Coordinates of C-alpha atoms and ligand atoms in Angstrom, one line a residue:
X284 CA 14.1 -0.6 -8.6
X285 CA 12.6 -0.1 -11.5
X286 CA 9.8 3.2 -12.3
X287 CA 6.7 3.2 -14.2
X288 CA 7.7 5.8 -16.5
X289 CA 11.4 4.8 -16.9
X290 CA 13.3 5.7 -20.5
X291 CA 10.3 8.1 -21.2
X292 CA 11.7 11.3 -21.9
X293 CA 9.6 14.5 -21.4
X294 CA 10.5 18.2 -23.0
X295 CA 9.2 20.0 -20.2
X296 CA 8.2 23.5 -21.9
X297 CA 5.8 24.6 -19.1
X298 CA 5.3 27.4 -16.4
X299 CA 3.5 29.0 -13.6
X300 CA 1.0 25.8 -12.1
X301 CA -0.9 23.5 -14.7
X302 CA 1.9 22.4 -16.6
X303 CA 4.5 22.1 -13.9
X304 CA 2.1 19.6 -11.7
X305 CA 1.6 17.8 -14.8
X306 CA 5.1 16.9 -15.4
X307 CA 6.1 17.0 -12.1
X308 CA 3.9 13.9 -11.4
X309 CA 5.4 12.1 -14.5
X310 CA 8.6 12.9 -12.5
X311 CA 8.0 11.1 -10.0
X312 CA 6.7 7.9 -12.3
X313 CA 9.9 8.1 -13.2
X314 CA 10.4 10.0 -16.5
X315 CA 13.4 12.2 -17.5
X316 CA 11.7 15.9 -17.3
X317 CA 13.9 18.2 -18.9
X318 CA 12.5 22.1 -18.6
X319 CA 13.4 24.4 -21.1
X320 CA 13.3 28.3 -19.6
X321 CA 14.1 31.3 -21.0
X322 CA 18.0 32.1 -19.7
X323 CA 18.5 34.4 -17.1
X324 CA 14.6 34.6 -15.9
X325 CA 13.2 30.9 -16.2
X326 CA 9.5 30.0 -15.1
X327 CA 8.3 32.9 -13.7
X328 CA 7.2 31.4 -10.3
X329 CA 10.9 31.0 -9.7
X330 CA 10.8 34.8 -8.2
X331 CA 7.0 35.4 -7.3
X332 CA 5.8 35.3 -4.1
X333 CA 9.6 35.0 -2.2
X334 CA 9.7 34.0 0.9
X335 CA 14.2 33.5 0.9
X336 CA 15.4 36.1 -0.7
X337 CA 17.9 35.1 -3.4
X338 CA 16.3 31.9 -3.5
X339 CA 13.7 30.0 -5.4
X340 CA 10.1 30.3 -4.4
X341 CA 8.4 27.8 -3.0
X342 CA 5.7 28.5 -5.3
X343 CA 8.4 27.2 -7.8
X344 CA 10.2 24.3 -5.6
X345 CA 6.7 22.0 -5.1
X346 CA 6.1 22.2 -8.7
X347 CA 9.3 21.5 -10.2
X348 CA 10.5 18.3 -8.2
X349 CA 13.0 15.7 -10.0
X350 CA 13.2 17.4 -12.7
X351 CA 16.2 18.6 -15.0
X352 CA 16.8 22.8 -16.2
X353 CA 18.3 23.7 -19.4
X354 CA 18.0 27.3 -20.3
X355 CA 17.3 28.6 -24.3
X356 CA 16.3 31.5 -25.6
X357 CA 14.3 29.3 -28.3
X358 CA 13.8 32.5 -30.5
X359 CA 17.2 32.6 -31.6
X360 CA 18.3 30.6 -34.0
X361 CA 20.7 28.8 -32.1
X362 CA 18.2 28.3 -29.5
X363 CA 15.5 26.6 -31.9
X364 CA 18.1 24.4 -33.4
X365 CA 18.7 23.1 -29.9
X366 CA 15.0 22.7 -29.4
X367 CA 14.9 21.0 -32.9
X368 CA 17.3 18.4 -31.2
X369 CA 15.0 18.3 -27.8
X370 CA 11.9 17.6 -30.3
X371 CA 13.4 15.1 -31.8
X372 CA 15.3 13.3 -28.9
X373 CA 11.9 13.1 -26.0
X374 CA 9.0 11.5 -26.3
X375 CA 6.6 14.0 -25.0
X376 CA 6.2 17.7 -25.5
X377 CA 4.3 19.3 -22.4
X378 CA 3.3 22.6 -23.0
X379 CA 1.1 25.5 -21.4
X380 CA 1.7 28.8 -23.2
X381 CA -0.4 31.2 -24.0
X382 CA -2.4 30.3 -27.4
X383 CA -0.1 30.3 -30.8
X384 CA 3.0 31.1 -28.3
X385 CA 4.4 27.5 -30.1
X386 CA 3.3 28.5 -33.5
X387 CA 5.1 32.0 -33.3
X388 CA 8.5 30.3 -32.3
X389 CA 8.4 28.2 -35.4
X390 CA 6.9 25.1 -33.5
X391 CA 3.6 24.3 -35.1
X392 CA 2.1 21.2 -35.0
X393 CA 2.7 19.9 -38.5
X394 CA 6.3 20.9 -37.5
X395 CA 6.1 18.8 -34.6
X396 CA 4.9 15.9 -36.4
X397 CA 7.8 16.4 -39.3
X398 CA 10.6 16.3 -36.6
X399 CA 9.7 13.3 -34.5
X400 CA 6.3 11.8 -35.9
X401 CA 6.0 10.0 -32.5
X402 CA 6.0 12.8 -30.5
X403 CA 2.9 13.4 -27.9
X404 CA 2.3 17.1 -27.6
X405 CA 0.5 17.9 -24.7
X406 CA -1.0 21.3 -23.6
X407 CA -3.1 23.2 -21.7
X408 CA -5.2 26.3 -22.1
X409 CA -7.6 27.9 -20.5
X410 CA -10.3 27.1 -23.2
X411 CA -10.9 24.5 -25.8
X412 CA -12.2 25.5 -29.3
X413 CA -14.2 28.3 -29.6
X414 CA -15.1 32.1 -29.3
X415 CA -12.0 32.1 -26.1
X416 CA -9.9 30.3 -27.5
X417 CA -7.3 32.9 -27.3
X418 CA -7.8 33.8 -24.0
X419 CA -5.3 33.7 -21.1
X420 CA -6.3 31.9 -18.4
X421 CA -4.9 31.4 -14.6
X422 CA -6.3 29.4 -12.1
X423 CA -9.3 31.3 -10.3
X424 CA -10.6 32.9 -14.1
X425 CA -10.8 28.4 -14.9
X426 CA -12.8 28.3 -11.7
X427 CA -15.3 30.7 -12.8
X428 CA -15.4 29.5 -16.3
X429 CA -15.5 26.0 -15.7
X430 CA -18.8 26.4 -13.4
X431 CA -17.3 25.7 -9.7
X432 CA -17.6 29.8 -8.6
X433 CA -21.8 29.5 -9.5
X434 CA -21.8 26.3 -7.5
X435 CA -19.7 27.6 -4.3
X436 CA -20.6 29.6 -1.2
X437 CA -23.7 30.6 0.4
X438 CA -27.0 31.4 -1.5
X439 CA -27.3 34.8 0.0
X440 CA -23.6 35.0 -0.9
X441 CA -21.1 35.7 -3.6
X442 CA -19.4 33.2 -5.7
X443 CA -16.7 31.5 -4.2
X444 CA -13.5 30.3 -5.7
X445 CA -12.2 27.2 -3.8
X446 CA -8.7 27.0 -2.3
X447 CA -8.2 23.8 -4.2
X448 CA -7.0 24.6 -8.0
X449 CA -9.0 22.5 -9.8
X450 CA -8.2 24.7 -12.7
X451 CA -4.7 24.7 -12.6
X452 CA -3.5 21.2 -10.6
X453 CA -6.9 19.7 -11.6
X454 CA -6.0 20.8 -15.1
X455 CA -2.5 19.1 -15.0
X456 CA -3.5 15.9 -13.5
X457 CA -5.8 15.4 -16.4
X458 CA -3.1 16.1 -18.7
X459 CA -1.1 13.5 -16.8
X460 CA -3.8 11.4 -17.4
X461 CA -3.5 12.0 -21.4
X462 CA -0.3 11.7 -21.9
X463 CA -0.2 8.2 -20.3
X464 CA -3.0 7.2 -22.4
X465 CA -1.2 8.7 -25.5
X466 CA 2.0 6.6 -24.6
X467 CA 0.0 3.3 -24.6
X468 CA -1.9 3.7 -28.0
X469 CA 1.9 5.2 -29.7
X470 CA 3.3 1.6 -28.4
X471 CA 0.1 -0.1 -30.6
X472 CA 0.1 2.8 -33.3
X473 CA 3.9 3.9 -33.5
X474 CA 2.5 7.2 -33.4
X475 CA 2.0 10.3 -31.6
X476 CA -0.9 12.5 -31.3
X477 CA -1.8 15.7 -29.8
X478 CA -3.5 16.2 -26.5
X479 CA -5.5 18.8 -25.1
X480 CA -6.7 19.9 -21.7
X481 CA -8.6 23.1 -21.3
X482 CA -8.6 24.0 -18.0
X483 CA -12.4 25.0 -17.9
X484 CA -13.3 21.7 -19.6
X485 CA -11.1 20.2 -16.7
X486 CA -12.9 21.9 -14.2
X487 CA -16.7 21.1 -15.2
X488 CA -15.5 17.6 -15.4
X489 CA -15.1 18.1 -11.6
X490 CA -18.3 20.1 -11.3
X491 CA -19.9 16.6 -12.5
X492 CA -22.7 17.0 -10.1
X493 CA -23.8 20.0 -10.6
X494 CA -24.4 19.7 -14.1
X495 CA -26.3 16.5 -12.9
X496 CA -28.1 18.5 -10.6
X497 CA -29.1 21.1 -13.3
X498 CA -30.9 18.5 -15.1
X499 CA -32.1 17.1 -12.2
X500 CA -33.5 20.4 -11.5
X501 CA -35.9 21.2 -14.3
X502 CA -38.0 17.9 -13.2
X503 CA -38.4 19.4 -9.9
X504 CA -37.0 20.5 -6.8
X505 CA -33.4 19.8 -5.5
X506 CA -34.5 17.9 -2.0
X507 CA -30.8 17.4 -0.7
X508 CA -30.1 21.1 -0.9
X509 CA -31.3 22.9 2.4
X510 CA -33.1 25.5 0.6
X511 CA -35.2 22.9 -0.1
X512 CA -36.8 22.7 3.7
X513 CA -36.3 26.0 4.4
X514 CA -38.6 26.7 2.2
X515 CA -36.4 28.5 -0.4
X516 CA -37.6 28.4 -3.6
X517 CA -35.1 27.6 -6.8
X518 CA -34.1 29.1 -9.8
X519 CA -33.5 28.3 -13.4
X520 CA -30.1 27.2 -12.3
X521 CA -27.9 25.3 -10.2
X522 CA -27.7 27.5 -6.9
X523 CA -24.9 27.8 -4.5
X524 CA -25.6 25.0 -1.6
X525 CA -23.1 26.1 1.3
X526 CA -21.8 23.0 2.9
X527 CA -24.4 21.0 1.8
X528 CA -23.7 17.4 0.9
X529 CA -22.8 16.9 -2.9
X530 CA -24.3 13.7 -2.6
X531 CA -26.9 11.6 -1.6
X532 CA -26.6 11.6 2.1
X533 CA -27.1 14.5 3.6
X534 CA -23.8 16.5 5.6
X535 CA -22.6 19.4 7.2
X536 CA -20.1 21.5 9.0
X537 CA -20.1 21.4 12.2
X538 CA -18.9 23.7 15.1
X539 CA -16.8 21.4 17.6
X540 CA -15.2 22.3 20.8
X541 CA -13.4 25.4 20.9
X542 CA -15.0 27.0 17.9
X543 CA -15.1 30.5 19.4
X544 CA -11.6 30.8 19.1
X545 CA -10.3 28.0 16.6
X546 CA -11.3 29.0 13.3
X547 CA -11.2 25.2 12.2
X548 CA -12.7 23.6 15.1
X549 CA -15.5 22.1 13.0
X550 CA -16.2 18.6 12.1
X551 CA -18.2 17.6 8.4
X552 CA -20.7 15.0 9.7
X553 CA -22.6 12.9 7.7
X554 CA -26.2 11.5 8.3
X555 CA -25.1 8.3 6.2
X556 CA -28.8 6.7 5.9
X557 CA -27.1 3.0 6.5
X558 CA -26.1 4.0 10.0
X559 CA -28.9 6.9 10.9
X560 CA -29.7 4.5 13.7
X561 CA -26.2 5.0 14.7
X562 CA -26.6 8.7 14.6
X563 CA -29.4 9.0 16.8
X564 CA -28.0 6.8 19.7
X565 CA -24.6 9.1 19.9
X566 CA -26.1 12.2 19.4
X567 CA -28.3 11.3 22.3
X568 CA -31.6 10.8 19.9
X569 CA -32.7 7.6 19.9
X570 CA -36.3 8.7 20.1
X571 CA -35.3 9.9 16.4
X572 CA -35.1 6.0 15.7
X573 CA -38.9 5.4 15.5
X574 CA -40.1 8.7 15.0
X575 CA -42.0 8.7 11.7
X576 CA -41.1 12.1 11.1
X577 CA -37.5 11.0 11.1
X578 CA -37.7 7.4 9.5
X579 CA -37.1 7.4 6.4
X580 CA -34.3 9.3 4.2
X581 CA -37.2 11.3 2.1
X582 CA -38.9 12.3 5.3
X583 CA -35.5 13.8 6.9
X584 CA -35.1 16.0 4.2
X585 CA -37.5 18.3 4.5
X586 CA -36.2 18.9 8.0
X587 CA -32.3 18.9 7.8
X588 CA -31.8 22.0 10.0
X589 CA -33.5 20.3 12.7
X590 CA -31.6 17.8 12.8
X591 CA -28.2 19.2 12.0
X592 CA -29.1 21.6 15.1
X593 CA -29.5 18.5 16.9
X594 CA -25.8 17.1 15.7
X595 CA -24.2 19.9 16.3
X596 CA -25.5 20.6 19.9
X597 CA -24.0 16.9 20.4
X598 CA -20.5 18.2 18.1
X599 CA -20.0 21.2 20.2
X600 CA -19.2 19.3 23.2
X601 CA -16.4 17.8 22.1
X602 CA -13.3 18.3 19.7
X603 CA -13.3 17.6 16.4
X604 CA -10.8 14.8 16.7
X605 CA -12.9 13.4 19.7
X606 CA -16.1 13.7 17.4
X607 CA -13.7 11.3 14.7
X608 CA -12.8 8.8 17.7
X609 CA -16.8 8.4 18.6
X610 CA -18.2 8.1 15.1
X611 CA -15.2 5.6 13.7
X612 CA -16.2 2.6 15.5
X613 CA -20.2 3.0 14.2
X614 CA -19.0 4.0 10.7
X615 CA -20.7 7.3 10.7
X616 CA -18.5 9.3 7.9
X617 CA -17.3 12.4 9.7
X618 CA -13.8 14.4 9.3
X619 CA -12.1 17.2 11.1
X620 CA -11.3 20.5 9.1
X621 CA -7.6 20.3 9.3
X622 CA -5.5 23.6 9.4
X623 CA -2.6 23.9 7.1
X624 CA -0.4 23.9 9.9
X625 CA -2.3 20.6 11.3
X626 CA -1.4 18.8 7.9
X627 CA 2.1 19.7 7.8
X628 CA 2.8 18.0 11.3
X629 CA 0.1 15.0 10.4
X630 CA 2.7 12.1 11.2
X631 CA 0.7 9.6 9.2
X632 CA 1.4 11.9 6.1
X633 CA 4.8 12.1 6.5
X634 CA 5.0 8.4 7.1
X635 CA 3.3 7.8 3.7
X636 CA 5.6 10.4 1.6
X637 CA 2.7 12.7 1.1
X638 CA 4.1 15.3 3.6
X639 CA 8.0 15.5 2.5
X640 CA 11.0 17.7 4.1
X641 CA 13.1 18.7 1.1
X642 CA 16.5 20.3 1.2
X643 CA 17.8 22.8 -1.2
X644 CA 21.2 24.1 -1.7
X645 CA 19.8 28.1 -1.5
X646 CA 17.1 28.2 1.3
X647 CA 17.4 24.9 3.2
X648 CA 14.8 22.6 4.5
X649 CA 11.1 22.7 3.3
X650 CA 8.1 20.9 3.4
X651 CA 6.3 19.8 0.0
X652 CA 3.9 17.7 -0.9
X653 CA 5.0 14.2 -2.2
X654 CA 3.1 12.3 -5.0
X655 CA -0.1 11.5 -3.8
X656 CA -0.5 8.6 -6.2
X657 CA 0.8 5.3 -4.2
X658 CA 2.4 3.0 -6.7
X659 CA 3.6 -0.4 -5.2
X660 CA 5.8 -1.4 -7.8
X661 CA 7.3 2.2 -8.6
X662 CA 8.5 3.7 -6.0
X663 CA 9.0 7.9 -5.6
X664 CA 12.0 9.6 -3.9
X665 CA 11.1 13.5 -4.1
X666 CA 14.2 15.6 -5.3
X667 CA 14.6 19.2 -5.1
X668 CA 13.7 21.2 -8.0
X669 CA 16.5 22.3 -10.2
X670 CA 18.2 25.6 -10.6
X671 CA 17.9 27.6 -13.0
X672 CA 19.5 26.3 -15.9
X673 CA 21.6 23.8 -13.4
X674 CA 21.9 20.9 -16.3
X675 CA 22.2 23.0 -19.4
X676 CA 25.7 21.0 -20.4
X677 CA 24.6 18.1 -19.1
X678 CA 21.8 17.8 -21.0
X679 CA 23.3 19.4 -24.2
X680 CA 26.1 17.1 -24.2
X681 CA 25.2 14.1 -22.5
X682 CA 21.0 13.8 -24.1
X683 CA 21.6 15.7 -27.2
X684 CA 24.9 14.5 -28.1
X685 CA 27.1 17.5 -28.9
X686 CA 30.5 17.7 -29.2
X687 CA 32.6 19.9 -26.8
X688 CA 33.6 22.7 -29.9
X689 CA 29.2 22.6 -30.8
X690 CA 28.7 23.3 -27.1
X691 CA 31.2 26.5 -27.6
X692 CA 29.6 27.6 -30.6
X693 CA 26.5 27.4 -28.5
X694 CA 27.9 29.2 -25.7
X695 CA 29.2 31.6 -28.2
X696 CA 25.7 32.5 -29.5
X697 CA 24.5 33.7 -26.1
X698 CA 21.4 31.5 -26.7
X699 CA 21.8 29.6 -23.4
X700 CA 22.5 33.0 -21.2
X701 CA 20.3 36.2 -20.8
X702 CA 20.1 38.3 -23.7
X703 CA 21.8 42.0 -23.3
X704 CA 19.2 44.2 -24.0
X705 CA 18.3 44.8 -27.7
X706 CA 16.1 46.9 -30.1
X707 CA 12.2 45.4 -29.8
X708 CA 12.0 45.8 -33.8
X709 CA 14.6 43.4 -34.5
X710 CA 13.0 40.5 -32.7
X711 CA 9.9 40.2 -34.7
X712 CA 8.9 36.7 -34.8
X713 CA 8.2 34.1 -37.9
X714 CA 4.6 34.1 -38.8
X715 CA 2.4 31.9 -37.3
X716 CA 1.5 28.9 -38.9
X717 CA -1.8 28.4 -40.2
X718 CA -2.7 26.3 -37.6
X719 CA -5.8 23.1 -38.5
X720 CA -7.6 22.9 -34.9
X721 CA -7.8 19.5 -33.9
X722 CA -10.3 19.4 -31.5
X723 CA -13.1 22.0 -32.9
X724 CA -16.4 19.6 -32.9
X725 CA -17.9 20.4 -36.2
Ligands
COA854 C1 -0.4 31.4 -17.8 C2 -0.4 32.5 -18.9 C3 -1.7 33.4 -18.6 C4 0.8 33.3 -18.7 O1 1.0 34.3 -19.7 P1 2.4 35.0 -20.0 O2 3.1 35.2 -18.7 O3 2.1 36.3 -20.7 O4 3.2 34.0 -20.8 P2 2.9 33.4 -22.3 O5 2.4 32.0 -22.2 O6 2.1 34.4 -23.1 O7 4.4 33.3 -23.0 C5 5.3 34.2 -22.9 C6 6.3 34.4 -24.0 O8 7.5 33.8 -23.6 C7 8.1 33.1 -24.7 N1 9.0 32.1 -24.2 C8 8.8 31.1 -23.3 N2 9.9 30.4 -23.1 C9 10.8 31.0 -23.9 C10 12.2 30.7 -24.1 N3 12.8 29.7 -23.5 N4 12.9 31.4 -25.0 C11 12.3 32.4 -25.7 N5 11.0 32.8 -25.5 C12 10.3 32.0 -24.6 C13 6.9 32.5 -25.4 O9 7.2 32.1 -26.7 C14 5.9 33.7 -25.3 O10 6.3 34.6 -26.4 P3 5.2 35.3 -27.4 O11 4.2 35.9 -26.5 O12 6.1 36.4 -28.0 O13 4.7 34.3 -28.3 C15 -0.5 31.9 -20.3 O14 0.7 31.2 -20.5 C16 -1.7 31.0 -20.5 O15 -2.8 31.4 -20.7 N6 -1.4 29.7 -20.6 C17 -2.4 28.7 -20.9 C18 -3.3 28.4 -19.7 C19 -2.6 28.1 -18.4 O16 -1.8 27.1 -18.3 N7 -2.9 28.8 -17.4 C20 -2.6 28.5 -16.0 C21 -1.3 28.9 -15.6 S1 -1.0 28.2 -14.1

């Protein structure tokens, strides 16, 4: 069967998290992904945080799914003519160094575009145009930038970064989303272009709300938040809101059966206005139902401890899975904090693909995640990642074309194997290119 992404062919130059989901999901729509890593010590994931010794991390292995490893130093001259070749041969460059790492190995832009005018260059960094421009970013630093670490945790608390990365995966998924757009308009245009996702642009674009709540809160206050009937008075800026519904119906976390010694014996419940007569009858309210203190939507939220106190007395006696089988049936929207360990022995998830048991050649069986994008007309088998450098002749040969006596002179260059150590002066790098920035809004 046929994949959504079949003959596109990706030049996979990315590390660590942002890039790697990125073209790992492009992967599994079916493109060639070819990463390039530096010989002998590859994405540096590959040995951080080791749980097999001698083995790939997993850190690495559910990033770098289905896709192919050649290894080049691409500073050596031999290295950057194979590169030349990679340019020219894929369709998309995915990239997420530091800033001007490209531009200091000789790959500018302009370059770019000379080798393989239809090339998409896509890359990530941790800021857009601008004073930070040059700034490395990871993950929780995107978080902070991008506006999620004001908006989470307790009032009276710190900023919290989220286990979700938003900044990283977030980041790559709307890379994902670029590059697909980009191969569309090159089948109109013929050409390629150059896309851009900064990671804290990527994650303010999921902080949405908040910024909507900002605005919303110089006309007044924020009624939704509890603050707001506990009498709390707000700020100048969005404040942190605790569990507090993002939306417009008002929810919670709360403590189920058990709680005392299961830290995720808690339900979210939410006091969807459509079904609030719903509420009341199986929390044991239904006074609640003509109660004009309780009526309307507007005159609940003044009082939402109250009546989360009167939820949760009702969630405590029974398990958070019980609290699911009770509400279902009235449509009252309520879900069960699920453990780690819960989610990797969900059955439905494993059913669906999302939940996959992978087997590698150097530390077994593991579980990943799958693609969580459901295609029904391109279909995703999830294959270990590669090792390093597994499909360096493979690919050098059989997608780059070169003979068997070029592929000795390459291996005779020592560009595709670790470097012996040499003098640091002697490796001084071509001078950037004077780079023209794209995306600056002037
Ligand atoms: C993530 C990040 C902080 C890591 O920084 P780092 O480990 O210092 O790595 P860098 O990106 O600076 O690149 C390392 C160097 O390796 C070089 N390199 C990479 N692959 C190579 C190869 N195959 N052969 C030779 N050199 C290679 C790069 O050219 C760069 O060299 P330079 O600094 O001399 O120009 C940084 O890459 C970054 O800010 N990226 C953009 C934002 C991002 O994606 N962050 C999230 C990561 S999950």
């Amino acid at each position: 069967m046929t994949k959504a992404l079949d003959g596109v062919r990706i030049l996979d130059f990315t590390h660590v998290q942002s890039g790697p989901t990125c073209t790992q999901l492009l992967a599994w729509f079916g493109a060639d992904v070819i990463k390039v890593e530096r010989p002998g010590e590859g994405d540096a994931t590959r040995k951080q945080l080791v749980d097999v010794p001698g083995a790939d991390s997993l850190y690495f292995t559910m990033l770098n799914h289905n896709k192919r490893s050649i290894t080049i130093d691409t500073k050596a001259a031999k290295g950057k003519e194979i590169l030349e070749r990679l340019v020219k041969t894929c369709d998309v460059l995915v990239e997420n160094f530091a800033p001007g790492a490209l531009d200091r190995m000789g790959f500018s832009w302009q370059r770019i575009q000379e080798l393989n005018p239809r090339m998409i260059m896509a890359s990530v960094k941790g800021f857009g145009p601008g004073k930070y421009e040059d700034c490395k970013v990871y993950e929780n630093v995107a978080q902070c930038a991008g506006g999620s670490a004001s908006t989470t945790g307790f009032r009276d608390g710190l900023p919290l970064v989220t286990g979700a990365q938003i900044g990283d995966s977030g980041t790559g998924l709307h890379l994902a989303l670029g590059i697909v757009a980009a191969l569309l308009q090159r089948e109109r245009t013929g050409r390629g272009q150059k896309v851009l996702a900064p990671m804290q642009d990527g994650v303010l674009n999921l902080c949405r709300v908040k910024l909507r709540d900002q605005q919303r809160l110089e006309k007044g206050p924020l009624k939704e938040y509890s603050q707001f009937g506990e009498g709390v008075p707000f700020g100048d800026a969005v404040p942190r809101a605790g569990n507090d519904s993002g939306g417009g119906q008002p929810g919670r976390i709360l403590k189920c059966k058990g709680w005392e010694t299961d830290p995720n014996a808690y339900t979210y419940f939410i006091t969807q206005a459509a079904v609030w007569e719903d509420v009341c009858d199986v929390i044991g309210a239904p006074e609640w139902k003509t109660d004009p203190n309780f009526a309307t939507p507007a005159m609940r939220l003044p009082r939402l401890n109250e009546i989360f106190a009167r939820v949760e007395a009702w969630t405590m006696t029974k398990t958070k899975f019980e609290v699911m089988d009770i509400c279902n049936p009235h449509d009252i929207p309520v879900g069960p904090i699920l453990s780690m360990k819960e989610l990797a022995e969900d059955e439905g998830l494993r059913a669906t693909g999302t939940i996959v048991e992978v087997d590698h050649p150097k530390r077994g069986k593991y579980l990943s995640v799958g693609c969580p994008i459901k295609m029904s007309d391109s279909p995703v088998e999830v294959t270990r990642s590669p090792l390093l450098g597994e499909h360096t002749d493979e690919i050098l040969s059989t997608v780059l074309g070169y003979s068997a006596d070029e592929l000795a002179a390459i291996k005779a260059s020592g560009c595709t194997e670790p470097a012996p150590k040499k003098d640091k002066s002697a490796a001084a790098g071509a001078a950037p290119a004077a780079g023209v920035n794209l995306f600056r809004n002037t």
